[in-house]
Amino acid sequence: MLRCMLVVVLMLGGLAAPCLAQSDQVVVRAWIGDEQDPNKVYSVNQQVMLYVDVATTRWFTGGTQLSHVDVPNLIAKQRSTLATNSTQNKSGQTWSHQRWEINLYPQATGTFDIPPIAVKVKVSLANGSNAEKTIYTAPVSFRAQLPSGALPSTDATDSQGSANTWLAAPSVSAEQDFQTSSEALHVGDSVTRTVTVEAQDSLSILIPTLLTRTEHQDRYQSYTAPPVLSDSQNRGDYLSKRVEQVTYVLQRGGDVTLPDLKLTWWNTKTQTLEHITLSGQTFAVKHTLTSWLRAYAPWLIALAAVLAIAIAALLAIKRYYRHRPLPLGVQFRRALKAQQWGKARVMLYQKMRRLTGETTLRDYQIHNVCDGELILPEDGKPNAFLALWKQITARKSSWGSWQQPLGIEQKLGISEQQAFSKREPKNGA
């Protein structure tokens, strides 16, 4: 971005404290990222390097200290506590250099102005003593923007209220592991899911949360452990890691499915939007006696209520008919079962006379049967009794229908007038 240089020449004054001589120069300069591309625009959440170079014609005799960078919506972290030391010859004069790195992570879009940074240095003097002075860099700035329209805005949050819903890095990897409390799962056992995400040139606090705290489930309860965050640096390579773990205590039998997890990240090397999916897993859970009773309690209560009502109804019916005759249909079937053909025939005539007014089976079948042959109840043939009983019952349900089929007298060639003359005396009776 902007390349700024602040040359401070500290000359000997009338002070009692040691000072730098006129030939003892200290040069401090600061810049953003690659000096060859000062107008580069960075991505939100991307690591941006702020370099501070301190050079002197003498040599450093103490630790150099840099003030903290405090800018709204910008995370600044000096991840490396050691400077890169080098020497350079300019016009026959040797310069000692210290280059410091400050890692910046913009959290919003816009321009970020870095104010002057105080650099406290301690160098040697020609007379063998040391001089200590605080020098300020010139201000620098850079711009950050949302790299893709498919990404949520910087003020969006996830289900946990975290603003980190995606990640920007040159390389990201994710893996998961499932551990069960027993090989054959029963209600009360647990499944532990561990997710590990690693990102290069990022911060662990910027890695999105994948294992979110789930609401109360009827099949399991989840217990989330605090995430384990770590940031490391090795020879200029920065690696961040986030480890999450959730334990699911199984509450019900059957199949329990844990959902898929999806991580969205912006590849700063290829400038592409990428996704990592960690597949869920289904576990078969067996019931215990207690869990089975708890799971099916509503059905068991309903069944018990139905059985209680049915038993109460049977007892009430039994008491009612203790001193009363049973329904004619029940007596009829009991007579057939006992092969009491005469008693069954009497009941058949009673039902026919009660429902149709006919007094003989032949008259009933001529006047009422529309299809089939005449049925006569003969001893030893219970099916004939039952068929005639059902025929009489069915005739009652269709009596008076507006769509009556042709009577059997039409099949036998009897005219409507003759049929009417046969019925008229009975109707008038």
Tab-separated table of C-alpha atoms in Angstrom:
chain	number	residue	atom	x	y	z
A	1	MET	CA	0.000	0.000	0.000
A	2	LEU	CA	1.490	3.308	1.031
A	3	ARG	CA	5.230	3.238	1.621
A	4	CYS	CA	6.330	5.595	4.268
A	5	MET	CA	9.734	6.408	5.617
A	6	LEU	CA	10.665	8.383	8.633
A	7	VAL	CA	14.339	9.271	8.920
A	8	VAL	CA	15.308	10.458	12.330
A	9	VAL	CA	18.743	11.994	12.801
A	10	LEU	CA	19.467	12.497	16.446
A	11	MET	CA	22.385	14.849	16.944
A	12	LEU	CA	24.399	15.616	20.010
A	13	GLY	CA	22.752	18.273	22.179
A	14	GLY	CA	23.495	19.847	25.522
A	15	LEU	CA	21.987	16.943	27.464
A	16	ALA	CA	23.652	14.944	30.132
A	17	ALA	CA	22.099	11.658	28.895
A	18	PRO	CA	23.854	9.777	26.082
A	19	CYS	CA	22.695	10.822	22.623
A	20	LEU	CA	23.307	9.724	19.050
A	21	ALA	CA	26.109	11.507	17.191
A	22	GLN	CA	25.492	13.187	13.885
A	23	SER	CA	26.872	10.217	12.009
A	24	ASP	CA	24.758	7.762	14.021
A	25	GLN	CA	21.495	7.654	12.074
A	26	VAL	CA	18.311	5.630	12.783
A	27	VAL	CA	15.830	5.050	9.939
A	28	VAL	CA	12.297	3.754	10.576
A	29	ARG	CA	9.855	2.939	7.813
A	30	ALA	CA	6.511	1.072	7.642
A	31	TRP	CA	4.523	-0.423	4.772
A	32	ILE	CA	1.583	-2.755	4.079
A	33	GLY	CA	1.958	-6.096	2.277
A	34	ASP	CA	3.951	-6.338	-0.913
A	35	GLU	CA	5.809	-3.120	-1.689
A	36	GLN	CA	5.537	-3.952	-5.389
A	37	ASP	CA	1.700	-3.768	-5.194
A	38	PRO	CA	0.867	-0.773	-2.973
A	39	ASN	CA	-2.739	-0.467	-4.253
A	40	LYS	CA	-3.787	-4.031	-3.499
A	41	VAL	CA	-7.304	-4.484	-2.071
A	42	TYR	CA	-7.620	-7.201	0.565
A	43	SER	CA	-10.500	-9.431	1.620
A	44	VAL	CA	-12.396	-9.140	4.859
A	45	ASN	CA	-10.936	-11.645	7.379
A	46	GLN	CA	-7.766	-11.991	5.295
A	47	GLN	CA	-4.392	-11.723	6.976
A	48	VAL	CA	-2.671	-8.432	6.054
A	49	MET	CA	0.976	-7.921	6.994
A	50	LEU	CA	2.216	-4.631	8.411
A	51	TYR	CA	6.016	-4.387	8.277
A	52	VAL	CA	8.143	-2.036	10.387
A	53	ASP	CA	11.839	-1.798	9.482
A	54	VAL	CA	14.337	-0.182	11.868
A	55	ALA	CA	17.879	0.493	10.559
A	56	THR	CA	20.955	2.112	12.161
A	57	THR	CA	24.575	2.702	11.236
A	58	ARG	CA	25.603	1.421	14.669
A	59	TRP	CA	24.168	-1.739	16.200
A	60	PHE	CA	21.284	-2.536	18.468
A	61	THR	CA	22.090	-3.018	22.123
A	62	GLY	CA	18.619	-3.677	23.512
A	63	GLY	CA	15.197	-4.981	22.619
A	64	THR	CA	13.120	-2.909	20.235
A	65	GLN	CA	9.531	-2.269	21.341
A	66	LEU	CA	6.552	-1.380	19.121
A	67	SER	CA	3.343	0.216	20.367
A	68	HIS	CA	0.025	-1.584	19.906
A	69	VAL	CA	-2.138	-0.896	16.840
A	70	ASP	CA	-5.675	0.034	17.853
A	71	VAL	CA	-8.089	0.609	14.941
A	72	PRO	CA	-11.869	-0.072	14.980
A	73	ASN	CA	-12.975	-3.296	13.181
A	74	LEU	CA	-9.350	-4.385	12.872
A	75	ILE	CA	-7.638	-7.192	14.791
A	76	ALA	CA	-3.910	-6.516	15.203
A	77	LYS	CA	-1.629	-9.182	16.615
A	78	GLN	CA	2.159	-9.356	16.722
A	79	ARG	CA	2.379	-13.137	16.396
A	80	SER	CA	6.141	-13.270	16.082
A	81	THR	CA	8.086	-11.926	19.073
A	82	LEU	CA	11.374	-11.999	17.183
A	83	ALA	CA	12.537	-9.635	14.467
A	84	THR	CA	14.336	-10.579	11.275
A	85	ASN	CA	17.906	-9.214	11.534
A	86	SER	CA	20.050	-8.328	8.529
A	87	THR	CA	22.806	-5.989	7.387
A	88	GLN	CA	23.062	-3.876	4.256
A	89	ASN	CA	25.890	-1.840	2.741
A	90	LYS	CA	24.951	1.579	1.395
A	91	SER	CA	27.592	3.844	-0.119
A	92	GLY	CA	30.308	2.037	1.747
A	93	GLN	CA	28.474	2.285	5.076
A	94	THR	CA	27.050	-0.751	6.881
A	95	TRP	CA	23.478	-0.588	8.198
A	96	SER	CA	21.972	-2.972	10.744
A	97	HIS	CA	18.289	-3.775	10.101
A	98	GLN	CA	15.461	-5.171	12.231
A	99	ARG	CA	12.223	-6.023	10.444
A	100	TRP	CA	9.131	-6.526	12.570
A	101	GLU	CA	5.792	-8.019	11.470
A	102	ILE	CA	2.334	-7.133	12.746
A	103	ASN	CA	-0.588	-9.301	11.558
A	104	LEU	CA	-3.765	-7.415	10.712
A	105	TYR	CA	-7.233	-8.934	10.152
A	106	PRO	CA	-9.923	-6.529	8.876
A	107	GLN	CA	-13.427	-7.359	10.115
A	108	ALA	CA	-15.376	-4.973	7.908
A	109	THR	CA	-15.228	-3.371	4.489
A	110	GLY	CA	-13.659	0.036	3.959
A	111	THR	CA	-10.357	1.887	4.390
A	112	PHE	CA	-8.238	1.278	7.469
A	113	ASP	CA	-5.870	4.058	8.526
A	114	ILE	CA	-3.004	2.907	10.725
A	115	PRO	CA	-1.810	5.754	12.957
A	116	PRO	CA	1.909	6.359	13.645
A	117	ILE	CA	3.496	3.501	15.577
A	118	ALA	CA	5.904	4.310	18.405
A	119	VAL	CA	9.214	2.431	18.021
A	120	LYS	CA	11.461	2.401	21.084
A	121	VAL	CA	15.101	1.603	20.105
A	122	LYS	CA	18.373	1.271	21.956
A	123	VAL	CA	21.640	1.546	19.981
A	124	SER	CA	25.336	1.883	20.732
A	125	LEU	CA	27.314	5.113	20.541
A	126	ALA	CA	30.830	5.748	19.266
A	127	ASN	CA	32.091	6.362	22.819
A	128	GLY	CA	30.924	2.906	23.895
A	129	SER	CA	27.756	3.977	25.715
A	130	ASN	CA	24.126	3.315	24.712
A	131	ALA	CA	21.367	5.659	23.598
A	132	GLU	CA	17.606	4.986	23.889
A	133	LYS	CA	14.988	6.882	21.925
A	134	THR	CA	11.332	6.569	20.811
A	135	ILE	CA	10.687	7.174	17.108
A	136	TYR	CA	7.314	7.224	15.291
A	137	THR	CA	6.487	5.802	11.879
A	138	ALA	CA	4.422	7.663	9.348
A	139	PRO	CA	0.725	6.593	9.071
A	140	VAL	CA	-0.206	3.945	6.484
A	141	SER	CA	-3.528	2.670	5.166
A	142	PHE	CA	-5.137	-0.137	3.143
A	143	ARG	CA	-8.585	-1.151	1.861
A	144	ALA	CA	-10.670	-4.309	2.464
A	145	GLN	CA	-13.830	-5.510	0.763
A	146	LEU	CA	-16.190	-8.500	0.664
A	147	PRO	CA	-14.607	-10.876	-1.881
A	148	SER	CA	-17.835	-12.483	-3.136
A	149	GLY	CA	-21.504	-11.567	-3.286
A	150	ALA	CA	-22.361	-15.112	-2.177
A	151	LEU	CA	-20.854	-14.437	1.241
A	152	PRO	CA	-22.954	-12.925	4.060
A	153	SER	CA	-22.397	-9.321	5.035
A	154	THR	CA	-19.949	-8.507	7.780
A	155	ASP	CA	-22.753	-7.748	10.265
A	156	ALA	CA	-24.401	-11.182	9.824
A	157	THR	CA	-24.178	-13.669	12.696
A	158	ASP	CA	-24.613	-17.402	13.064
A	159	SER	CA	-26.991	-19.264	15.392
A	160	GLN	CA	-24.583	-18.712	18.291
A	161	GLY	CA	-24.406	-14.946	17.741
A	162	SER	CA	-20.910	-15.133	16.268
A	163	ALA	CA	-20.015	-12.901	13.335
A	164	ASN	CA	-17.585	-15.509	11.981
A	165	THR	CA	-19.705	-17.369	9.464
A	166	TRP	CA	-16.918	-17.877	6.908
A	167	LEU	CA	-13.132	-17.823	6.692
A	168	ALA	CA	-10.494	-16.272	4.420
A	169	ALA	CA	-7.203	-18.128	4.091
A	170	PRO	CA	-4.880	-19.630	1.462
A	171	SER	CA	-5.406	-23.158	2.828
A	172	VAL	CA	-8.069	-24.753	5.057
A	173	SER	CA	-8.622	-28.367	6.143
A	174	ALA	CA	-11.297	-29.999	8.320
A	175	GLU	CA	-11.816	-33.466	9.757
A	176	GLN	CA	-14.119	-35.128	12.265
A	177	ASP	CA	-14.230	-38.144	14.547
A	178	PHE	CA	-17.087	-40.068	16.213
A	179	GLN	CA	-16.673	-41.918	19.497
A	180	THR	CA	-19.435	-44.021	21.100
A	181	SER	CA	-19.643	-45.010	24.764
A	182	SER	CA	-20.399	-48.628	23.798
A	183	GLU	CA	-20.369	-50.733	20.671
A	184	ALA	CA	-24.109	-51.508	20.830
A	185	LEU	CA	-25.877	-48.270	21.662
A	186	HIS	CA	-28.807	-48.193	24.086
A	187	VAL	CA	-30.844	-45.314	25.457
A	188	GLY	CA	-28.648	-43.479	27.949
A	189	ASP	CA	-25.426	-44.091	26.016
A	190	SER	CA	-23.538	-41.231	24.363
A	191	VAL	CA	-21.931	-40.287	21.048
A	192	THR	CA	-19.072	-37.770	21.024
A	193	ARG	CA	-18.374	-35.812	17.836
A	194	THR	CA	-15.048	-33.986	17.512
A	195	VAL	CA	-14.346	-31.543	14.671
A	196	THR	CA	-10.878	-30.118	13.940
A	197	VAL	CA	-10.359	-27.197	11.533
A	198	GLU	CA	-6.917	-25.912	10.554
A	199	ALA	CA	-6.261	-22.733	8.565
A	200	GLN	CA	-3.080	-21.168	7.256
A	201	ASP	CA	-2.435	-17.414	7.720
A	202	SER	CA	-5.474	-16.838	9.897
A	203	LEU	CA	-6.500	-16.680	13.560
A	204	SER	CA	-8.198	-19.427	15.548
A	205	ILE	CA	-10.796	-16.953	16.811
A	206	LEU	CA	-11.785	-16.270	13.177
A	207	ILE	CA	-12.546	-19.922	12.369
A	208	PRO	CA	-16.359	-20.326	12.269
A	209	THR	CA	-18.178	-22.472	14.802
A	210	LEU	CA	-19.391	-25.709	13.178
A	211	LEU	CA	-20.784	-27.698	16.092
A	212	THR	CA	-23.484	-25.283	17.171
A	213	ARG	CA	-25.453	-25.836	20.341
A	214	THR	CA	-28.659	-27.614	19.316
A	215	GLU	CA	-32.034	-27.010	20.890
A	216	HIS	CA	-33.574	-29.706	23.083
A	217	GLN	CA	-34.189	-32.790	20.959
A	218	ASP	CA	-36.554	-35.612	21.819
A	219	ARG	CA	-33.963	-38.151	20.613
A	220	TYR	CA	-30.842	-36.733	22.272
A	221	GLN	CA	-29.475	-33.978	24.464
A	222	SER	CA	-26.245	-32.230	23.472
A	223	TYR	CA	-23.476	-30.990	25.748
A	224	THR	CA	-20.914	-28.700	24.094
A	225	ALA	CA	-17.369	-28.505	25.434
A	226	PRO	CA	-15.464	-25.193	25.247
A	227	PRO	CA	-13.518	-24.972	21.963
A	228	VAL	CA	-9.759	-25.444	22.055
A	229	LEU	CA	-7.994	-22.650	20.124
A	230	SER	CA	-4.330	-22.564	19.185
A	231	ASP	CA	-2.151	-20.328	17.015
A	232	SER	CA	1.407	-21.244	16.066
A	233	GLN	CA	4.183	-19.808	13.949
A	234	ASN	CA	7.113	-21.589	12.353
A	235	ARG	CA	9.624	-19.698	10.227
A	236	GLY	CA	7.078	-17.231	8.944
A	237	ASP	CA	4.313	-19.802	8.440
A	238	TYR	CA	1.259	-19.138	10.581
A	239	LEU	CA	-1.123	-21.976	11.457
A	240	SER	CA	-4.380	-21.724	13.411
A	241	LYS	CA	-6.439	-24.581	14.789
A	242	ARG	CA	-9.903	-24.866	16.309
A	243	VAL	CA	-11.100	-28.086	17.967
A	244	GLU	CA	-14.797	-28.447	18.875
A	245	GLN	CA	-16.489	-31.295	20.689
A	246	VAL	CA	-20.127	-32.105	21.410
A	247	THR	CA	-21.439	-35.090	23.374
A	248	TYR	CA	-24.916	-36.356	22.480
A	249	VAL	CA	-26.717	-38.342	25.204
A	250	LEU	CA	-29.279	-40.602	23.512
A	251	GLN	CA	-32.834	-40.237	24.847
A	252	ARG	CA	-34.936	-42.481	22.586
A	253	GLY	CA	-34.606	-45.713	20.679
A	254	GLY	CA	-34.551	-46.000	16.902
A	255	ASP	CA	-32.315	-44.324	14.341
A	256	VAL	CA	-30.590	-41.121	15.490
A	257	THR	CA	-29.042	-39.000	12.714
A	258	LEU	CA	-26.471	-36.297	13.382
A	259	PRO	CA	-26.535	-33.561	10.699
A	260	ASP	CA	-23.959	-32.666	8.056
A	261	LEU	CA	-21.593	-29.780	8.784
A	262	LYS	CA	-20.603	-27.210	6.161
A	263	LEU	CA	-17.646	-24.815	6.247
A	264	THR	CA	-17.500	-21.927	3.778
A	265	TRP	CA	-14.166	-20.252	3.109
A	266	TRP	CA	-12.576	-17.831	0.640
A	267	ASN	CA	-9.369	-19.086	-0.941
A	268	THR	CA	-7.080	-16.045	-0.973
A	269	LYS	CA	-4.572	-17.855	-3.175
A	270	THR	CA	-6.956	-18.841	-6.009
A	271	GLN	CA	-9.531	-16.096	-5.307
A	272	THR	CA	-12.385	-18.626	-5.283
A	273	LEU	CA	-15.197	-19.492	-2.872
A	274	GLU	CA	-14.913	-23.051	-1.571
A	275	HIS	CA	-16.886	-25.358	0.739
A	276	ILE	CA	-15.968	-28.259	2.991
A	277	THR	CA	-18.713	-30.709	4.019
A	278	LEU	CA	-18.386	-33.112	6.937
A	279	SER	CA	-21.001	-35.831	6.510
A	280	GLY	CA	-23.314	-36.715	9.370
A	281	GLN	CA	-23.849	-40.235	10.637
A	282	THR	CA	-26.823	-42.367	11.672
A	283	PHE	CA	-26.732	-44.533	14.795
A	284	ALA	CA	-29.111	-47.366	15.704
A	285	VAL	CA	-30.222	-47.061	19.327
A	286	LYS	CA	-31.933	-49.872	21.226
A	287	HIS	CA	-34.570	-49.309	23.884
A	288	THR	CA	-34.248	-50.169	27.530
A	289	LEU	CA	-37.397	-51.214	29.403
A	290	THR	CA	-37.672	-47.807	31.039
A	291	SER	CA	-37.139	-45.905	27.791
A	292	TRP	CA	-39.604	-48.165	25.947
A	293	LEU	CA	-42.286	-47.500	28.550
A	294	ARG	CA	-41.526	-43.779	28.445
A	295	ALA	CA	-41.588	-43.666	24.623
A	296	TYR	CA	-44.873	-45.539	24.255
A	297	ALA	CA	-46.574	-44.301	27.428
A	298	PRO	CA	-49.316	-42.334	25.551
A	299	TRP	CA	-50.210	-45.369	23.432
A	300	LEU	CA	-50.167	-47.698	26.431
A	301	ILE	CA	-52.418	-45.347	28.394
A	302	ALA	CA	-54.843	-45.093	25.470
A	303	LEU	CA	-54.909	-48.880	25.037
A	304	ALA	CA	-55.495	-49.402	28.753
A	305	ALA	CA	-58.362	-46.891	28.652
A	306	VAL	CA	-59.970	-48.666	25.672
A	307	LEU	CA	-59.654	-52.051	27.376
A	308	ALA	CA	-61.122	-50.659	30.585
A	309	ILE	CA	-64.092	-49.204	28.689
A	310	ALA	CA	-64.597	-52.454	26.794
A	311	ILE	CA	-64.510	-54.554	29.985
A	312	ALA	CA	-66.884	-52.156	31.716
A	313	ALA	CA	-69.247	-52.335	28.730
A	314	LEU	CA	-69.181	-56.146	28.725
A	315	LEU	CA	-69.882	-56.293	32.426
A	316	ALA	CA	-72.731	-53.825	32.028
A	317	ILE	CA	-74.243	-55.883	29.182
A	318	LYS	CA	-73.868	-59.062	31.210
A	319	ARG	CA	-75.682	-57.512	34.186
A	320	TYR	CA	-78.397	-56.142	31.904
A	321	TYR	CA	-79.185	-59.496	30.322
A	322	ARG	CA	-78.875	-61.462	33.553
A	323	HIS	CA	-82.634	-61.177	34.132
A	324	ARG	CA	-83.661	-60.347	30.558
A	325	PRO	CA	-83.815	-62.418	27.376
A	326	LEU	CA	-80.832	-62.179	25.051
A	327	PRO	CA	-81.201	-60.478	21.639
A	328	LEU	CA	-82.936	-62.663	19.047
A	329	GLY	CA	-79.807	-62.813	16.873
A	330	VAL	CA	-77.715	-64.164	19.737
A	331	GLN	CA	-80.335	-66.777	20.595
A	332	PHE	CA	-80.558	-67.766	16.903
A	333	ARG	CA	-76.813	-68.406	16.594
A	334	ARG	CA	-76.719	-70.277	19.873
A	335	ALA	CA	-79.534	-72.520	18.650
A	336	LEU	CA	-77.640	-73.230	15.411
A	337	LYS	CA	-74.473	-74.026	17.364
A	338	ALA	CA	-76.451	-76.438	19.584
A	339	GLN	CA	-78.104	-77.898	16.426
A	340	GLN	CA	-81.559	-77.031	17.765
A	341	TRP	CA	-83.074	-76.734	14.299
A	342	GLY	CA	-86.676	-76.400	15.404
A	343	LYS	CA	-85.890	-73.605	17.839
A	344	ALA	CA	-83.812	-71.835	15.179
A	345	ARG	CA	-86.664	-72.174	12.657
A	346	VAL	CA	-89.122	-70.607	15.118
A	347	MET	CA	-86.781	-67.654	15.628
A	348	LEU	CA	-86.406	-67.283	11.883
A	349	TYR	CA	-90.219	-67.041	11.515
A	350	GLN	CA	-90.364	-64.524	14.347
A	351	LYS	CA	-87.809	-62.266	12.679
A	352	MET	CA	-89.514	-62.563	9.286
A	353	ARG	CA	-92.954	-61.747	10.705
A	354	ARG	CA	-91.556	-58.837	12.768
A	355	LEU	CA	-89.717	-57.244	9.839
A	356	THR	CA	-91.826	-58.121	6.801
A	357	GLY	CA	-95.242	-59.183	8.047
A	358	GLU	CA	-95.052	-62.415	6.038
A	359	THR	CA	-96.160	-65.658	7.684
A	360	THR	CA	-94.624	-68.248	5.337
A	361	LEU	CA	-91.161	-68.465	3.894
A	362	ARG	CA	-92.501	-69.062	0.403
A	363	ASP	CA	-94.667	-65.938	0.460
A	364	TYR	CA	-91.735	-63.953	1.826
A	365	GLN	CA	-89.334	-65.103	-0.851
A	366	ILE	CA	-91.852	-64.636	-3.707
A	367	HIS	CA	-92.608	-61.100	-2.605
A	368	ASN	CA	-89.133	-59.984	-1.513
A	369	VAL	CA	-86.334	-61.972	-3.136
A	370	CYS	CA	-85.020	-60.442	-6.337
A	371	ASP	CA	-82.127	-62.751	-7.229
A	372	GLY	CA	-81.123	-66.362	-6.688
A	373	GLU	CA	-83.000	-69.535	-5.888
A	374	LEU	CA	-85.531	-70.040	-3.114
A	375	ILE	CA	-83.809	-70.849	0.194
A	376	LEU	CA	-85.445	-73.333	2.541
A	377	PRO	CA	-83.957	-73.945	6.005
A	378	GLU	CA	-83.365	-77.677	6.282
A	379	ASP	CA	-82.124	-79.487	9.347
A	380	GLY	CA	-78.408	-80.044	9.382
A	381	LYS	CA	-77.703	-77.103	7.076
A	382	PRO	CA	-76.810	-74.110	9.277
A	383	ASN	CA	-75.560	-72.129	6.268
A	384	ALA	CA	-79.112	-72.110	4.824
A	385	PHE	CA	-80.458	-70.732	8.102
A	386	LEU	CA	-77.771	-68.040	8.203
A	387	ALA	CA	-78.280	-67.093	4.559
A	388	LEU	CA	-82.035	-66.636	5.060
A	389	TRP	CA	-81.427	-64.689	8.291
A	390	LYS	CA	-79.033	-62.314	6.522
A	391	GLN	CA	-81.464	-62.000	3.606
A	392	ILE	CA	-84.248	-60.879	5.890
A	393	THR	CA	-81.942	-58.430	7.715
A	394	ALA	CA	-80.655	-56.969	4.456
A	395	ARG	CA	-84.208	-56.613	3.166
A	396	LYS	CA	-85.047	-54.466	6.152
A	397	SER	CA	-82.203	-52.055	5.443
A	398	SER	CA	-83.312	-51.551	1.841
A	399	TRP	CA	-87.052	-51.453	2.492
A	400	GLY	CA	-88.666	-48.391	1.025
A	401	SER	CA	-85.724	-47.653	-1.292
A	402	TRP	CA	-86.654	-45.580	-4.326
A	403	GLN	CA	-84.541	-47.857	-6.494
A	404	GLN	CA	-86.066	-51.304	-5.887
A	405	PRO	CA	-85.020	-54.150	-8.197
A	406	LEU	CA	-87.590	-56.260	-10.009
A	407	GLY	CA	-89.468	-58.663	-7.728
A	408	ILE	CA	-89.384	-62.380	-8.231
A	409	GLU	CA	-92.983	-62.307	-9.576
A	410	GLN	CA	-91.643	-60.613	-12.737
A	411	LYS	CA	-89.113	-63.447	-13.100
A	412	LEU	CA	-91.949	-65.987	-12.726
A	413	GLY	CA	-94.198	-64.167	-15.222
A	414	ILE	CA	-96.653	-62.817	-12.649
A	415	SER	CA	-98.162	-59.482	-13.686
A	416	GLU	CA	-98.015	-56.402	-11.472
A	417	GLN	CA	-101.798	-56.536	-11.013
A	418	GLN	CA	-101.646	-60.146	-9.772
A	419	ALA	CA	-98.792	-59.248	-7.438
A	420	PHE	CA	-100.724	-56.286	-6.129
A	421	SER	CA	-103.830	-58.397	-5.555
A	422	LYS	CA	-101.742	-60.806	-3.510
A	423	ARG	CA	-100.343	-57.997	-1.343
A	424	GLU	CA	-103.501	-55.888	-0.997
A	425	PRO	CA	-105.317	-58.040	1.567
A	426	LYS	CA	-102.279	-58.031	3.790
A	427	ASN	CA	-101.844	-54.304	3.539
A	428	GLY	CA	-105.417	-53.736	4.463
A	429	ALA	CA	-105.271	-56.095	7.418
